[in-house]
Each structure stands twice: as C-alpha cells, then as structure tokens.
Amino acid sequence: MTIPKLKRRLGALLYHTVAKHLPPSYSSLKLGQTALRRFCGRWMLADCGKRVNIEKNATFSAKVTLGDDSGIGINAKIYGTCHIGRCVMMGTDVTIITRNHCFERTDVPMMEQGFEAELPVCIGDDVWIGDRVLILPGVHIGNGCIIAAGAVVTKDVPDYAIAAGVPAQVIRMRTVSYTHLRAHETELHLV
C-alpha cells in the first residue's frame, strides 16, 4: 500500500470514528473539533485548502477537492468527484450527486442495471449554498453564486446568479451595481 493510500485510510478511520461525531464548529463546547476535522480532511481529500471547515456528520468522497476558506456543511453528503472552490459557504443537509442509476431497460429491474458514468460537479469561488440544496450530476455553479435553500440544481448556474426553486432557475443576477440600484429606488419614490 502506498503512503497516500495509507494516509487516506488513517484519515478516514479517525474521521468516521471520532471527528465526524464531535459538536458543530459553532458549539460552545470546544473540543478542537474544527482542527481535528480539518486535519482529517487534509489526509482524506484529493486536495484540501487552508482554513477549511468540515462540519459535524458530513459524508464525502475522497475525490472531493476543497478550496481555501471553504466549508462542507452539517449532514452534507457529497458523492463522487466534486470540486469546491475558495470561500464557499454550505448550509446544512446539502446533497451533491455525481451519478445516477441506469433505467433504460424495462425488462431488467433498475437496481440491477448499474450506474451511469460519473459526471463531476464543479462549484466556483465565493458561492453560498443554502440549507437542503440538491445538486445533480455534471452541474457547474459559477463564481459568486447564491443557491437558495431547498433548490434542486439540475443545470449549470452562471457566474453571480441567484438561483432558487425546483428545478432551480436564475431569479436575479448579483452584478447590478449598487449605484444603479439606488438610482432606480429613487425614481420609484418620485413616481
């Protein structure tokens, strides 16, 4: 067994037996849980940045990459290859899926048809993912996006978009300047 594989296994063992079950980072009970989960993440993940935060009860694949100052939320489930950029905030109960069951044949039960090929998920920098968001295979979420709580993201979300709903739709862009917005508000009050 190679050293990287051994490190991953030891990190996973420590994470799943101890670190995963410690209180969340914001708990008043400070047991070094944030540092311990960060340490496990560095050993377990394909790539793990600085100052990351892996929360209580998160489940994730060793194929996850986590950028500097990013987090994996409480009870998150990340299956397969997922690239998470820098400064990403993730709420509770977020699920990221990178492959689905095959279901084309009707003469064979779906549970016996295996899986489709994995389609990695990519999340850009400076993204806020709300509670209970579901992100489906192959989705790319651009830089600066906000994904509203409860959204089901089935397709790519462009940079600086706010997406909400089931399926998620872009409801607004964050690129409207503050000056333009204030001028528009002033016009509305004059009418």
Short mmCIF file of C-alpha atoms in Angstrom, two decimals:
data_model
loop_
_atom_site.label_atom_id
_atom_site.label_comp_id
_atom_site.label_asym_id
_atom_site.label_seq_id
_atom_site.Cartn_x
_atom_site.Cartn_y
_atom_site.Cartn_z
CA MET A 1 0.00 0.00 0.00
CA THR A 2 1.34 3.44 -0.93
CA ILE A 3 1.80 6.25 1.60
CA PRO A 4 -1.04 8.42 0.14
CA LYS A 5 -3.49 5.49 0.32
CA LEU A 6 -2.43 4.73 3.87
CA LYS A 7 -2.88 8.40 4.87
CA ARG A 8 -6.37 8.42 3.30
CA ARG A 9 -7.37 5.29 5.19
CA LEU A 10 -6.00 6.54 8.51
CA GLY A 11 -7.65 9.94 7.99
CA ALA A 12 -10.96 8.23 7.15
CA LEU A 13 -10.70 5.97 10.19
CA LEU A 14 -10.09 8.93 12.53
CA TYR A 15 -12.81 10.99 10.86
CA HIS A 16 -15.53 8.32 10.87
CA THR A 17 -14.83 7.03 14.38
CA VAL A 18 -14.26 10.33 16.23
CA ALA A 19 -14.20 13.65 14.35
CA LYS A 20 -17.48 13.25 12.45
CA HIS A 21 -19.41 12.89 15.70
CA LEU A 22 -17.99 15.86 17.59
CA PRO A 23 -20.14 19.01 18.06
CA PRO A 24 -20.50 21.54 15.22
CA SER A 25 -17.90 24.30 14.92
CA TYR A 26 -20.20 26.95 16.41
CA SER A 27 -20.88 24.90 19.56
CA SER A 28 -19.96 26.45 22.89
CA LEU A 29 -18.31 23.13 23.71
CA LYS A 30 -14.79 23.50 22.27
CA LEU A 31 -13.04 20.15 21.90
CA GLY A 32 -10.79 21.01 18.98
CA GLN A 33 -13.43 19.62 16.61
CA THR A 34 -12.76 22.10 13.80
CA ALA A 35 -9.00 21.46 13.83
CA LEU A 36 -9.47 17.70 14.02
CA ARG A 37 -11.93 17.58 11.11
CA ARG A 38 -9.63 19.88 9.11
CA PHE A 39 -6.71 17.52 9.81
CA CYS A 40 -8.77 14.52 8.66
CA GLY A 41 -9.85 16.41 5.54
CA ARG A 42 -6.23 17.10 4.62
CA TRP A 43 -5.47 13.40 4.82
CA MET A 44 -8.69 12.16 3.20
CA LEU A 45 -9.49 14.57 0.36
CA ALA A 46 -7.95 14.69 -3.10
CA ASP A 47 -7.00 18.31 -2.32
CA CYS A 48 -7.75 20.34 0.80
CA GLY A 49 -7.07 24.07 1.17
CA LYS A 50 -6.20 26.20 4.16
CA ARG A 51 -8.66 27.25 6.89
CA VAL A 52 -11.38 24.84 5.69
CA ASN A 53 -14.32 23.86 7.88
CA ILE A 54 -15.81 20.39 7.71
CA GLU A 55 -18.90 20.23 9.89
CA LYS A 56 -20.43 17.53 12.07
CA ASN A 57 -21.81 14.44 10.36
CA ALA A 58 -20.65 15.35 6.85
CA THR A 59 -20.16 12.43 4.47
CA PHE A 60 -17.91 12.96 1.45
CA SER A 61 -15.87 11.12 -1.15
CA ALA A 62 -12.08 11.11 -1.17
CA LYS A 63 -12.44 12.57 -4.70
CA VAL A 64 -13.62 15.92 -3.30
CA THR A 65 -11.36 18.96 -3.61
CA LEU A 66 -11.97 21.79 -1.13
CA GLY A 67 -10.51 25.26 -1.67
CA ASP A 68 -9.12 27.70 0.89
CA ASP A 69 -11.63 29.11 3.43
CA SER A 70 -14.45 26.81 2.23
CA GLY A 71 -16.70 24.52 4.18
CA ILE A 72 -18.72 21.33 3.99
CA GLY A 73 -21.95 21.79 5.95
CA ILE A 74 -23.57 19.81 8.75
CA ASN A 75 -25.02 16.49 7.47
CA ALA A 76 -23.74 17.20 3.93
CA LYS A 77 -23.49 14.25 1.57
CA ILE A 78 -21.07 14.57 -1.35
CA TYR A 79 -20.83 11.52 -3.57
CA GLY A 80 -18.05 11.18 -6.15
CA THR A 81 -15.87 13.83 -7.76
CA CYS A 82 -16.73 17.36 -6.67
CA HIS A 83 -14.52 20.43 -6.99
CA ILE A 84 -15.36 23.12 -4.44
CA GLY A 85 -13.64 26.47 -4.95
CA ARG A 86 -12.42 29.06 -2.45
CA CYS A 87 -14.65 30.85 0.09
CA VAL A 88 -17.65 28.55 -0.40
CA MET A 89 -20.31 28.52 2.33
CA MET A 90 -22.51 25.45 2.58
CA GLY A 91 -25.66 25.12 4.69
CA THR A 92 -26.96 22.00 6.42
CA ASP A 93 -28.21 18.87 4.66
CA VAL A 94 -26.72 19.71 1.25
CA THR A 95 -26.51 16.72 -1.12
CA ILE A 96 -24.25 16.58 -4.19
CA ILE A 97 -24.68 13.62 -6.54
CA THR A 98 -22.31 12.80 -9.41
CA ARG A 99 -24.00 9.76 -10.98
CA ASN A 100 -27.44 8.19 -11.34
CA HIS A 101 -28.85 4.71 -11.74
CA CYS A 102 -29.34 3.36 -15.26
CA PHE A 103 -33.00 2.91 -16.09
CA GLU A 104 -33.23 2.49 -19.89
CA ARG A 105 -34.31 -1.17 -19.91
CA THR A 106 -37.77 -2.18 -18.72
CA ASP A 107 -37.08 -5.93 -18.78
CA VAL A 108 -34.47 -5.66 -16.00
CA PRO A 109 -35.11 -4.09 -12.58
CA MET A 110 -33.45 -0.68 -12.27
CA MET A 111 -31.47 -1.85 -9.23
CA GLU A 112 -29.75 -4.42 -11.47
CA GLN A 113 -28.87 -2.04 -14.32
CA GLY A 114 -25.90 -0.43 -12.63
CA PHE A 115 -24.90 3.22 -12.73
CA GLU A 116 -24.37 5.82 -15.42
CA ALA A 117 -20.86 7.25 -15.85
CA GLU A 118 -19.84 9.76 -13.19
CA LEU A 119 -20.29 13.43 -14.08
CA PRO A 120 -18.24 15.60 -11.70
CA VAL A 121 -19.78 18.67 -10.06
CA CYS A 122 -17.84 21.95 -10.02
CA ILE A 123 -18.58 24.80 -7.62
CA GLY A 124 -16.77 28.10 -8.23
CA ASP A 125 -15.29 30.59 -5.77
CA ASP A 126 -17.32 32.77 -3.35
CA VAL A 127 -20.50 30.67 -3.52
CA TRP A 128 -23.24 30.43 -0.88
CA ILE A 129 -25.23 27.18 -0.93
CA GLY A 130 -28.30 27.27 1.32
CA ASP A 131 -29.77 24.53 3.50
CA ARG A 132 -31.13 21.36 1.89
CA VAL A 133 -29.89 22.10 -1.63
CA LEU A 134 -29.61 19.13 -4.02
CA ILE A 135 -27.03 19.41 -6.82
CA LEU A 136 -27.28 16.82 -9.60
CA PRO A 137 -24.53 15.21 -11.73
CA GLY A 138 -22.42 17.32 -14.07
CA VAL A 139 -23.62 20.71 -12.78
CA HIS A 140 -21.25 23.68 -12.81
CA ILE A 141 -22.04 26.51 -10.39
CA GLY A 142 -20.19 29.69 -11.34
CA ASN A 143 -18.27 32.15 -9.19
CA GLY A 144 -20.19 34.42 -6.82
CA CYS A 145 -23.46 32.45 -6.98
CA ILE A 146 -26.14 32.09 -4.33
CA ILE A 147 -28.20 28.89 -4.36
CA ALA A 148 -31.37 29.39 -2.30
CA ALA A 149 -32.37 26.91 0.40
CA GLY A 150 -34.26 23.88 -0.89
CA ALA A 151 -33.24 24.36 -4.52
CA VAL A 152 -32.69 21.38 -6.82
CA VAL A 153 -29.90 22.35 -9.22
CA THR A 154 -30.28 20.37 -12.45
CA LYS A 155 -28.28 22.56 -14.84
CA ASP A 156 -25.35 24.98 -14.84
CA VAL A 157 -25.67 28.30 -12.99
CA PRO A 158 -23.76 31.28 -14.48
CA ASP A 159 -21.38 33.50 -12.52
CA TYR A 160 -23.02 35.86 -9.99
CA ALA A 161 -26.50 34.38 -10.38
CA ILE A 162 -29.02 33.79 -7.61
CA ALA A 163 -30.86 30.54 -8.29
CA ALA A 164 -33.91 29.18 -6.46
CA GLY A 165 -36.69 26.63 -6.87
CA VAL A 166 -37.34 23.09 -8.06
CA PRO A 167 -35.80 22.85 -10.56
CA ALA A 168 -33.54 25.80 -9.77
CA GLN A 169 -33.92 28.83 -12.04
CA VAL A 170 -31.91 32.04 -12.09
CA ILE A 171 -34.09 34.64 -10.36
CA ARG A 172 -31.62 37.51 -10.30
CA MET A 173 -28.06 38.46 -11.11
CA ARG A 174 -25.75 39.94 -8.44
CA THR A 175 -23.93 42.13 -10.98
CA VAL A 176 -26.39 45.05 -10.79
CA SER A 177 -24.38 47.92 -9.37
CA TYR A 178 -25.34 49.50 -6.06
CA THR A 179 -25.37 52.97 -7.64
CA HIS A 180 -27.75 51.82 -10.37
CA LEU A 181 -30.00 50.17 -7.78
CA ARG A 182 -30.13 53.34 -5.60
CA ALA A 183 -30.95 55.49 -8.65
CA HIS A 184 -33.79 53.10 -9.57
CA GLU A 185 -35.15 53.17 -6.00
CA THR A 186 -35.09 56.99 -6.06
CA GLU A 187 -37.05 57.00 -9.35
CA LEU A 188 -39.66 54.72 -7.83
CA HIS A 189 -40.18 57.02 -4.84
CA LEU A 190 -40.64 60.04 -7.13
CA VAL A 191 -43.40 58.40 -9.18
#
